[in-house]
Short mmCIF file of N, CA and C in Angstrom, two decimals:
data_model
loop_
_atom_site.label_atom_id
_atom_site.label_comp_id
_atom_site.label_asym_id
_atom_site.label_seq_id
_atom_site.Cartn_x
_atom_site.Cartn_y
_atom_site.Cartn_z
N UNK G 1 100.49 87.97 91.43
CA UNK G 1 101.12 89.24 91.10
C UNK G 1 100.09 90.19 90.48
N UNK G 2 99.11 89.62 89.79
CA UNK G 2 98.08 90.48 89.21
C UNK G 2 97.33 91.23 90.31
N UNK G 3 97.13 90.59 91.45
CA UNK G 3 96.47 91.25 92.58
C UNK G 3 97.34 92.40 93.09
N UNK G 4 98.64 92.22 93.14
CA UNK G 4 99.55 93.28 93.56
C UNK G 4 99.46 94.47 92.60
N UNK G 5 99.38 94.18 91.31
CA UNK G 5 99.24 95.24 90.30
C UNK G 5 97.92 95.97 90.52
N UNK G 6 96.85 95.20 90.72
CA UNK G 6 95.52 95.80 90.94
C UNK G 6 95.53 96.71 92.16
N UNK G 7 96.26 96.32 93.19
CA UNK G 7 96.33 97.11 94.41
C UNK G 7 97.34 98.25 94.33
N UNK G 8 98.07 98.33 93.21
CA UNK G 8 99.05 99.38 92.98
C UNK G 8 100.13 99.40 94.08
N UNK G 9 100.65 98.22 94.40
CA UNK G 9 101.67 98.12 95.44
C UNK G 9 102.98 98.74 94.98
N UNK G 10 103.77 99.15 95.93
CA UNK G 10 105.11 99.68 95.63
C UNK G 10 106.12 98.55 95.57
N UNK G 11 105.85 97.45 96.28
CA UNK G 11 106.75 96.30 96.31
C UNK G 11 106.02 95.15 96.97
N UNK G 12 106.59 93.97 96.85
CA UNK G 12 106.11 92.80 97.58
C UNK G 12 107.27 92.27 98.40
N UNK G 13 106.97 91.55 99.48
CA UNK G 13 108.03 91.07 100.37
C UNK G 13 107.85 89.59 100.65
N UNK G 14 108.97 88.95 100.93
CA UNK G 14 108.97 87.53 101.27
C UNK G 14 110.10 87.28 102.26
N UNK G 15 109.80 86.51 103.30
CA UNK G 15 110.83 86.13 104.27
C UNK G 15 111.60 84.92 103.78
N UNK G 16 112.92 84.98 104.00
CA UNK G 16 113.75 83.83 103.69
C UNK G 16 114.36 83.33 105.00
N UNK G 17 114.54 82.02 105.09
CA UNK G 17 115.02 81.41 106.31
C UNK G 17 116.32 80.65 106.04
N UNK G 18 117.38 81.41 105.84
CA UNK G 18 118.69 80.84 105.56
C UNK G 18 119.16 80.10 106.82
N UNK G 19 119.69 78.91 106.62
CA UNK G 19 120.22 78.15 107.74
C UNK G 19 119.20 77.35 108.51
N UNK G 20 117.98 77.23 107.97
CA UNK G 20 116.95 76.44 108.63
C UNK G 20 116.51 75.31 107.72
N UNK G 21 115.64 74.47 108.22
CA UNK G 21 115.14 73.38 107.40
C UNK G 21 114.31 73.88 106.21
N UNK G 22 113.86 75.13 106.27
CA UNK G 22 113.03 75.70 105.20
C UNK G 22 113.84 76.57 104.24
N UNK G 23 115.15 76.54 104.35
CA UNK G 23 115.99 77.39 103.51
C UNK G 23 115.70 77.20 102.03
N UNK G 24 115.78 75.99 101.56
CA UNK G 24 115.61 75.72 100.12
C UNK G 24 114.26 76.21 99.62
N UNK G 25 113.21 75.87 100.35
CA UNK G 25 111.85 76.26 99.96
C UNK G 25 111.72 77.79 99.88
N UNK G 26 112.24 78.50 100.88
CA UNK G 26 112.07 79.95 100.88
C UNK G 26 112.94 80.63 99.82
N UNK G 27 114.12 80.07 99.55
CA UNK G 27 114.95 80.67 98.50
C UNK G 27 114.36 80.43 97.12
N UNK G 28 113.79 79.25 96.91
CA UNK G 28 113.10 79.00 95.64
C UNK G 28 111.88 79.92 95.49
N UNK G 29 111.16 80.12 96.59
CA UNK G 29 110.00 81.02 96.55
C UNK G 29 110.43 82.45 96.25
N UNK G 30 111.55 82.88 96.81
CA UNK G 30 112.06 84.23 96.51
C UNK G 30 112.38 84.36 95.03
N UNK G 31 113.08 83.38 94.49
CA UNK G 31 113.42 83.41 93.06
C UNK G 31 112.16 83.48 92.20
N UNK G 32 111.17 82.70 92.55
CA UNK G 32 109.92 82.68 91.79
C UNK G 32 109.21 84.03 91.89
N UNK G 33 109.17 84.60 93.09
CA UNK G 33 108.50 85.88 93.27
C UNK G 33 109.21 86.98 92.47
N UNK G 34 110.53 86.97 92.46
CA UNK G 34 111.29 87.93 91.66
C UNK G 34 110.92 87.77 90.19
N UNK G 35 110.88 86.55 89.71
CA UNK G 35 110.53 86.29 88.30
C UNK G 35 109.11 86.77 87.98
N UNK G 36 108.20 86.62 88.91
CA UNK G 36 106.82 87.06 88.69
C UNK G 36 106.70 88.58 88.73
N UNK G 37 107.50 89.24 89.58
CA UNK G 37 107.39 90.70 89.72
C UNK G 37 108.08 91.48 88.62
N UNK G 38 109.15 90.94 88.08
CA UNK G 38 109.94 91.67 87.08
C UNK G 38 109.13 92.15 85.88
N UNK G 39 108.28 91.31 85.26
CA UNK G 39 107.53 91.81 84.09
C UNK G 39 106.63 93.01 84.40
N UNK G 40 106.24 93.15 85.67
CA UNK G 40 105.36 94.24 86.07
C UNK G 40 106.14 95.42 86.66
N UNK G 41 107.44 95.25 86.82
CA UNK G 41 108.24 96.30 87.43
C UNK G 41 108.02 96.41 88.93
N UNK G 42 107.60 95.32 89.54
CA UNK G 42 107.35 95.32 90.98
C UNK G 42 108.56 94.72 91.69
N UNK G 43 109.25 95.53 92.48
CA UNK G 43 110.42 95.02 93.19
C UNK G 43 110.04 94.10 94.34
N UNK G 44 110.97 93.22 94.67
CA UNK G 44 110.77 92.29 95.78
C UNK G 44 111.71 92.70 96.92
N UNK G 45 111.14 92.74 98.11
CA UNK G 45 111.90 92.95 99.34
C UNK G 45 112.10 91.59 99.98
N UNK G 46 113.34 91.20 100.19
CA UNK G 46 113.61 89.94 100.89
C UNK G 46 113.84 90.27 102.36
N UNK G 47 113.21 89.51 103.22
CA UNK G 47 113.33 89.71 104.66
C UNK G 47 114.15 88.56 105.22
N UNK G 48 115.29 88.89 105.81
CA UNK G 48 116.13 87.84 106.40
C UNK G 48 115.56 87.48 107.76
N UNK G 49 114.56 86.63 107.74
CA UNK G 49 113.84 86.29 108.96
C UNK G 49 114.67 85.36 109.84
N UNK G 50 114.74 85.70 111.10
CA UNK G 50 115.43 84.84 112.04
C UNK G 50 114.60 84.56 113.28
N UNK G 51 113.54 85.31 113.48
CA UNK G 51 112.61 85.03 114.58
C UNK G 51 113.26 84.92 115.93
N UNK G 52 112.90 83.87 116.65
CA UNK G 52 113.36 83.69 118.03
C UNK G 52 114.86 83.42 118.13
N UNK G 53 115.49 83.10 117.04
CA UNK G 53 116.92 82.78 117.06
C UNK G 53 117.78 84.02 116.79
N UNK G 54 117.23 85.21 116.99
CA UNK G 54 117.94 86.45 116.70
C UNK G 54 119.29 86.50 117.39
N UNK G 55 119.37 86.02 118.62
CA UNK G 55 120.62 86.11 119.36
C UNK G 55 121.73 85.26 118.73
N UNK G 56 121.38 84.32 117.88
CA UNK G 56 122.37 83.47 117.22
C UNK G 56 122.87 84.09 115.92
N UNK G 57 122.30 85.18 115.49
CA UNK G 57 122.64 85.76 114.20
C UNK G 57 123.61 86.91 114.37
N UNK G 58 124.70 86.83 113.66
CA UNK G 58 125.73 87.85 113.73
C UNK G 58 125.97 88.44 112.35
N UNK G 59 126.94 89.33 112.25
CA UNK G 59 127.18 90.00 110.98
C UNK G 59 127.59 89.00 109.89
N UNK G 60 128.29 87.96 110.26
CA UNK G 60 128.69 86.95 109.27
C UNK G 60 127.46 86.26 108.68
N UNK G 61 126.55 85.83 109.55
CA UNK G 61 125.33 85.18 109.09
C UNK G 61 124.47 86.14 108.28
N UNK G 62 124.24 87.33 108.82
CA UNK G 62 123.37 88.28 108.13
C UNK G 62 123.96 88.73 106.81
N UNK G 63 125.28 88.85 106.73
CA UNK G 63 125.94 89.19 105.46
C UNK G 63 125.64 88.13 104.41
N UNK G 64 125.77 86.89 104.81
CA UNK G 64 125.49 85.78 103.89
C UNK G 64 124.03 85.79 103.45
N UNK G 65 123.12 85.91 104.39
CA UNK G 65 121.69 85.88 104.06
C UNK G 65 121.31 87.04 103.15
N UNK G 66 121.84 88.23 103.43
CA UNK G 66 121.54 89.40 102.60
C UNK G 66 122.12 89.25 101.21
N UNK G 67 123.33 88.75 101.12
CA UNK G 67 123.97 88.57 99.82
C UNK G 67 123.20 87.55 98.98
N UNK G 68 122.77 86.45 99.60
CA UNK G 68 121.98 85.45 98.89
C UNK G 68 120.70 86.08 98.35
N UNK G 69 120.03 86.86 99.18
CA UNK G 69 118.78 87.51 98.76
C UNK G 69 119.01 88.42 97.56
N UNK G 70 120.08 89.20 97.62
CA UNK G 70 120.39 90.11 96.52
C UNK G 70 120.73 89.33 95.25
N UNK G 71 121.51 88.28 95.40
CA UNK G 71 121.90 87.47 94.24
C UNK G 71 120.70 86.80 93.58
N UNK G 72 119.66 86.52 94.36
CA UNK G 72 118.46 85.90 93.80
C UNK G 72 117.50 86.93 93.21
N UNK G 73 117.86 88.21 93.30
CA UNK G 73 117.07 89.23 92.61
C UNK G 73 116.31 90.20 93.49
N UNK G 74 116.40 90.07 94.80
CA UNK G 74 115.72 91.05 95.66
C UNK G 74 116.28 92.43 95.37
N UNK G 75 115.41 93.42 95.29
CA UNK G 75 115.85 94.79 95.03
C UNK G 75 116.17 95.53 96.31
N UNK G 76 115.59 95.07 97.42
CA UNK G 76 115.82 95.64 98.75
C UNK G 76 115.89 94.46 99.71
N UNK G 77 116.70 94.57 100.74
CA UNK G 77 116.77 93.53 101.76
C UNK G 77 116.51 94.15 103.12
N UNK G 78 115.61 93.52 103.85
CA UNK G 78 115.33 93.92 105.23
C UNK G 78 116.05 92.94 106.14
N UNK G 79 116.85 93.48 107.05
CA UNK G 79 117.61 92.63 107.94
C UNK G 79 117.71 93.29 109.31
N UNK G 80 118.39 92.62 110.21
CA UNK G 80 118.54 93.13 111.56
C UNK G 80 119.84 93.91 111.72
N UNK G 81 119.80 94.91 112.56
CA UNK G 81 121.00 95.64 112.91
C UNK G 81 121.79 94.77 113.90
N UNK G 82 123.09 94.75 113.74
CA UNK G 82 123.92 93.91 114.60
C UNK G 82 125.28 94.57 114.79
N UNK G 83 126.05 94.01 115.67
CA UNK G 83 127.44 94.44 115.82
C UNK G 83 128.16 94.19 114.50
N UNK G 84 129.02 95.07 114.12
CA UNK G 84 129.75 94.99 112.85
C UNK G 84 128.80 95.06 111.64
N UNK G 85 127.76 95.86 111.75
CA UNK G 85 126.77 95.98 110.68
C UNK G 85 127.40 96.45 109.37
N UNK G 86 128.51 97.17 109.47
CA UNK G 86 129.17 97.64 108.24
C UNK G 86 129.56 96.47 107.35
N UNK G 87 129.84 95.31 107.92
CA UNK G 87 130.17 94.12 107.12
C UNK G 87 128.95 93.65 106.34
N UNK G 88 127.79 93.77 106.93
CA UNK G 88 126.55 93.39 106.25
C UNK G 88 126.33 94.33 105.07
N UNK G 89 126.50 95.63 105.30
CA UNK G 89 126.32 96.64 104.25
C UNK G 89 127.32 96.42 103.11
N UNK G 90 128.57 96.19 103.47
CA UNK G 90 129.61 96.00 102.45
C UNK G 90 129.34 94.79 101.55
N UNK G 91 128.73 93.76 102.10
CA UNK G 91 128.51 92.54 101.33
C UNK G 91 127.22 92.48 100.55
N UNK G 92 126.38 93.50 100.68
CA UNK G 92 125.07 93.46 100.03
C UNK G 92 125.00 94.53 98.94
N UNK G 93 124.85 94.11 97.67
CA UNK G 93 124.86 95.07 96.57
C UNK G 93 123.53 95.79 96.33
N UNK G 94 122.54 95.58 97.18
CA UNK G 94 121.27 96.29 97.06
C UNK G 94 121.00 97.03 98.36
N UNK G 95 120.09 98.01 98.35
CA UNK G 95 119.81 98.76 99.58
C UNK G 95 119.30 97.88 100.71
N UNK G 96 119.72 98.24 101.92
CA UNK G 96 119.30 97.54 103.13
C UNK G 96 118.42 98.44 103.98
N UNK G 97 117.36 97.87 104.53
CA UNK G 97 116.59 98.52 105.58
C UNK G 97 116.68 97.64 106.81
N UNK G 98 116.65 98.25 107.97
CA UNK G 98 116.75 97.45 109.18
C UNK G 98 115.38 97.20 109.79
N UNK G 99 115.26 96.02 110.34
CA UNK G 99 114.08 95.67 111.13
C UNK G 99 114.26 96.28 112.51
N UNK G 100 113.18 96.59 113.15
CA UNK G 100 113.28 97.12 114.51
C UNK G 100 113.72 96.07 115.51
N UNK G 101 113.42 94.80 115.20
CA UNK G 101 113.80 93.72 116.11
C UNK G 101 112.95 93.73 117.37
N UNK G 102 113.44 93.09 118.42
CA UNK G 102 112.70 93.07 119.68
C UNK G 102 112.54 94.47 120.24
N UNK G 103 111.52 94.67 121.07
CA UNK G 103 111.28 95.96 121.70
C UNK G 103 112.49 96.32 122.55
N UNK G 104 113.02 97.51 122.31
CA UNK G 104 114.17 97.99 123.07
C UNK G 104 113.70 98.66 124.36
N UNK G 105 114.60 98.86 125.29
CA UNK G 105 114.25 99.37 126.61
C UNK G 105 113.62 100.77 126.56
N UNK G 106 114.15 101.63 125.69
CA UNK G 106 113.64 103.01 125.62
C UNK G 106 113.48 103.45 124.18
N UNK G 107 112.72 104.50 123.99
CA UNK G 107 112.58 105.10 122.66
C UNK G 107 113.94 105.60 122.19
N UNK G 108 114.73 106.16 123.09
CA UNK G 108 116.06 106.64 122.73
C UNK G 108 116.91 105.52 122.14
N UNK G 109 116.80 104.32 122.71
CA UNK G 109 117.56 103.17 122.19
C UNK G 109 117.19 102.88 120.74
N UNK G 110 115.90 102.94 120.44
CA UNK G 110 115.44 102.68 119.06
C UNK G 110 115.91 103.79 118.12
N UNK G 111 115.89 105.02 118.59
CA UNK G 111 116.36 106.14 117.78
C UNK G 111 117.88 106.04 117.56
N UNK G 112 118.60 105.63 118.59
CA UNK G 112 120.05 105.45 118.48
C UNK G 112 120.38 104.36 117.47
N UNK G 113 119.67 103.22 117.56
CA UNK G 113 119.90 102.13 116.62
C UNK G 113 119.64 102.59 115.18
N UNK G 114 118.56 103.31 114.98
CA UNK G 114 118.22 103.82 113.66
C UNK G 114 119.31 104.74 113.14
N UNK G 115 119.73 105.67 113.96
CA UNK G 115 120.77 106.63 113.56
C UNK G 115 122.07 105.91 113.21
N UNK G 116 122.48 104.96 114.03
CA UNK G 116 123.72 104.23 113.77
C UNK G 116 123.63 103.42 112.47
N UNK G 117 122.52 102.75 112.27
CA UNK G 117 122.36 101.93 111.05
C UNK G 117 122.42 102.79 109.80
N UNK G 118 121.79 103.94 109.84
CA UNK G 118 121.82 104.84 108.69
C UNK G 118 123.22 105.40 108.46
N UNK G 119 123.93 105.71 109.53
CA UNK G 119 125.29 106.23 109.40
C UNK G 119 126.22 105.20 108.76
N UNK G 120 125.94 103.93 109.00
CA UNK G 120 126.78 102.86 108.47
C UNK G 120 126.40 102.51 107.03
N UNK G 121 125.15 102.78 106.63
CA UNK G 121 124.80 102.50 105.25
C UNK G 121 123.41 101.97 104.99
N UNK G 122 122.62 101.73 106.02
CA UNK G 122 121.22 101.35 105.78
C UNK G 122 120.51 102.53 105.14
N UNK G 123 119.47 102.25 104.34
CA UNK G 123 118.75 103.34 103.69
C UNK G 123 117.44 103.68 104.40
N UNK G 124 117.05 102.86 105.37
CA UNK G 124 115.81 103.13 106.08
C UNK G 124 115.52 102.05 107.10
N UNK G 125 114.31 102.11 107.64
CA UNK G 125 113.88 101.15 108.65
C UNK G 125 112.51 100.60 108.30
N UNK G 126 112.24 99.43 108.79
CA UNK G 126 110.91 98.83 108.74
C UNK G 126 110.65 98.37 110.16
N UNK G 127 110.13 99.29 110.96
CA UNK G 127 110.08 99.10 112.40
C UNK G 127 108.66 98.83 112.86
N UNK G 128 108.52 97.87 113.74
CA UNK G 128 107.22 97.51 114.28
C UNK G 128 107.12 97.76 115.76
N UNK G 129 107.56 96.78 116.54
CA UNK G 129 107.39 96.82 118.00
C UNK G 129 107.88 98.11 118.65
N UNK G 130 108.99 98.65 118.17
CA UNK G 130 109.55 99.84 118.80
C UNK G 130 108.71 101.08 118.51
N UNK G 131 107.72 100.92 117.65
CA UNK G 131 106.76 102.01 117.43
C UNK G 131 105.42 101.65 118.07
N UNK G 132 104.80 100.55 117.64
CA UNK G 132 103.45 100.28 118.13
C UNK G 132 103.39 99.80 119.57
N UNK G 133 104.52 99.38 120.15
CA UNK G 133 104.52 99.04 121.57
C UNK G 133 104.99 100.22 122.43
N UNK G 134 105.33 101.32 121.80
CA UNK G 134 105.66 102.52 122.55
C UNK G 134 104.37 103.05 123.18
N UNK G 135 104.48 103.68 124.33
CA UNK G 135 103.30 104.30 124.93
C UNK G 135 102.81 105.47 124.08
N UNK G 136 103.69 105.97 123.20
CA UNK G 136 103.37 107.10 122.34
C UNK G 136 103.81 106.80 120.91
N UNK G 137 103.05 105.97 120.19
CA UNK G 137 103.48 105.54 118.86
C UNK G 137 103.56 106.66 117.82
N UNK G 138 102.65 107.61 117.85
CA UNK G 138 102.68 108.68 116.85
C UNK G 138 103.91 109.58 117.06
N UNK G 139 104.19 110.01 118.28
CA UNK G 139 105.44 110.75 118.47
C UNK G 139 106.68 109.94 118.08
N UNK G 140 106.63 108.64 118.30
CA UNK G 140 107.77 107.80 117.93
C UNK G 140 107.93 107.76 116.41
N UNK G 141 106.82 107.65 115.70
CA UNK G 141 106.89 107.68 114.23
C UNK G 141 107.50 109.00 113.76
N UNK G 142 107.09 110.10 114.36
CA UNK G 142 107.62 111.40 113.97
C UNK G 142 109.13 111.47 114.21
N UNK G 143 109.59 110.94 115.32
CA UNK G 143 111.01 110.98 115.65
C UNK G 143 111.82 110.08 114.71
N UNK G 144 111.33 108.87 114.45
CA UNK G 144 112.02 107.96 113.54
C UNK G 144 112.07 108.57 112.14
N UNK G 145 110.96 109.15 111.71
CA UNK G 145 110.90 109.78 110.39
C UNK G 145 111.96 110.88 110.28
N UNK G 146 112.11 111.66 111.32
CA UNK G 146 113.09 112.75 111.29
C UNK G 146 114.53 112.22 111.18
N UNK G 147 114.80 111.10 111.84
CA UNK G 147 116.13 110.50 111.72
C UNK G 147 116.36 110.01 110.30
N UNK G 148 115.38 109.30 109.75
CA UNK G 148 115.54 108.69 108.42
C UNK G 148 115.52 109.74 107.31
N UNK G 149 114.55 110.62 107.33
CA UNK G 149 114.36 111.53 106.19
C UNK G 149 115.02 112.90 106.34
N UNK G 150 115.22 113.33 107.58
CA UNK G 150 115.80 114.66 107.78
C UNK G 150 117.23 114.62 108.31
N UNK G 151 117.70 113.43 108.67
CA UNK G 151 119.07 113.29 109.13
C UNK G 151 119.37 113.94 110.47
N UNK G 152 118.36 114.03 111.33
CA UNK G 152 118.58 114.66 112.63
C UNK G 152 119.42 113.75 113.53
N UNK G 153 120.01 114.35 114.55
CA UNK G 153 120.79 113.60 115.52
C UNK G 153 119.84 112.85 116.47
N UNK G 154 120.41 111.99 117.28
CA UNK G 154 119.61 111.26 118.26
C UNK G 154 119.00 112.24 119.27
N UNK G 155 119.79 113.21 119.73
CA UNK G 155 119.26 114.20 120.68
C UNK G 155 118.11 115.00 120.06
N UNK G 156 118.28 115.41 118.81
CA UNK G 156 117.20 116.15 118.14
C UNK G 156 115.96 115.27 117.98
N UNK G 157 116.16 114.01 117.65
CA UNK G 157 115.02 113.09 117.52
C UNK G 157 114.31 112.90 118.86
N UNK G 158 115.08 112.84 119.93
CA UNK G 158 114.47 112.72 121.27
C UNK G 158 113.65 113.96 121.60
N UNK G 159 114.16 115.12 121.21
CA UNK G 159 113.40 116.37 121.41
C UNK G 159 112.11 116.35 120.60
N UNK G 160 112.18 115.89 119.36
CA UNK G 160 110.98 115.77 118.52
C UNK G 160 109.98 114.84 119.19
N UNK G 161 110.47 113.70 119.69
CA UNK G 161 109.59 112.75 120.38
C UNK G 161 108.93 113.41 121.59
N UNK G 162 109.71 114.09 122.42
CA UNK G 162 109.16 114.70 123.65
C UNK G 162 108.15 115.80 123.32
N UNK G 163 108.44 116.62 122.30
CA UNK G 163 107.49 117.67 121.90
C UNK G 163 106.19 117.06 121.40
N UNK G 164 106.29 116.05 120.56
CA UNK G 164 105.09 115.40 120.01
C UNK G 164 104.32 114.69 121.12
N UNK G 165 105.03 114.13 122.07
CA UNK G 165 104.38 113.47 123.21
C UNK G 165 103.61 114.50 124.04
N UNK G 166 104.23 115.66 124.27
CA UNK G 166 103.57 116.73 125.03
C UNK G 166 102.31 117.22 124.31
N UNK G 167 102.40 117.35 122.98
CA UNK G 167 101.24 117.76 122.19
C UNK G 167 100.13 116.72 122.30
N UNK G 168 100.51 115.45 122.30
CA UNK G 168 99.53 114.38 122.42
C UNK G 168 98.83 114.43 123.77
N UNK G 169 99.62 114.62 124.82
CA UNK G 169 99.05 114.69 126.17
C UNK G 169 98.18 115.93 126.35
N UNK G 170 98.57 117.04 125.75
CA UNK G 170 97.79 118.27 125.85
C UNK G 170 96.45 118.15 125.14
N UNK G 171 96.41 117.33 124.11
CA UNK G 171 95.18 117.17 123.32
C UNK G 171 94.16 116.28 124.02
N UNK G 172 94.61 115.55 125.03
CA UNK G 172 93.70 114.60 125.71
C UNK G 172 92.85 115.26 126.72
#
């Protein structure tokens, strides 16, 4: 934790694996990390990691995993967007951010998912593949940012993406 303080981090994160053989170990590690961060005022982000088993995870499972993370002291929980996501939001007493999950078919799909998650109660996104695997990652970042921070619609975000993409192509 001293290294995190030295680096002036905003938070630290740890993945938890609820429902796996590593559940106990990761939940104990989360509790320990929370205890180490509290004296320094460093919040812990718990990541409800599900990896390749994403298709097996539903709102019931994610609600449980998020609630456990919050109960153990996580200040923010990163989880996956799913059907009935409002149940996940309702059961978690700390802010939720959504993971981007697997690469979606189109940029519009990722913008739609972001918009829907925020409308239901997520406070932000922690997106990877849907940005860095896009053919135009910088325009995608601009569009996602506009959805999260400016509250634009999906159509407006798509326009932002297309304009930024055109600017990128013009600069080449």
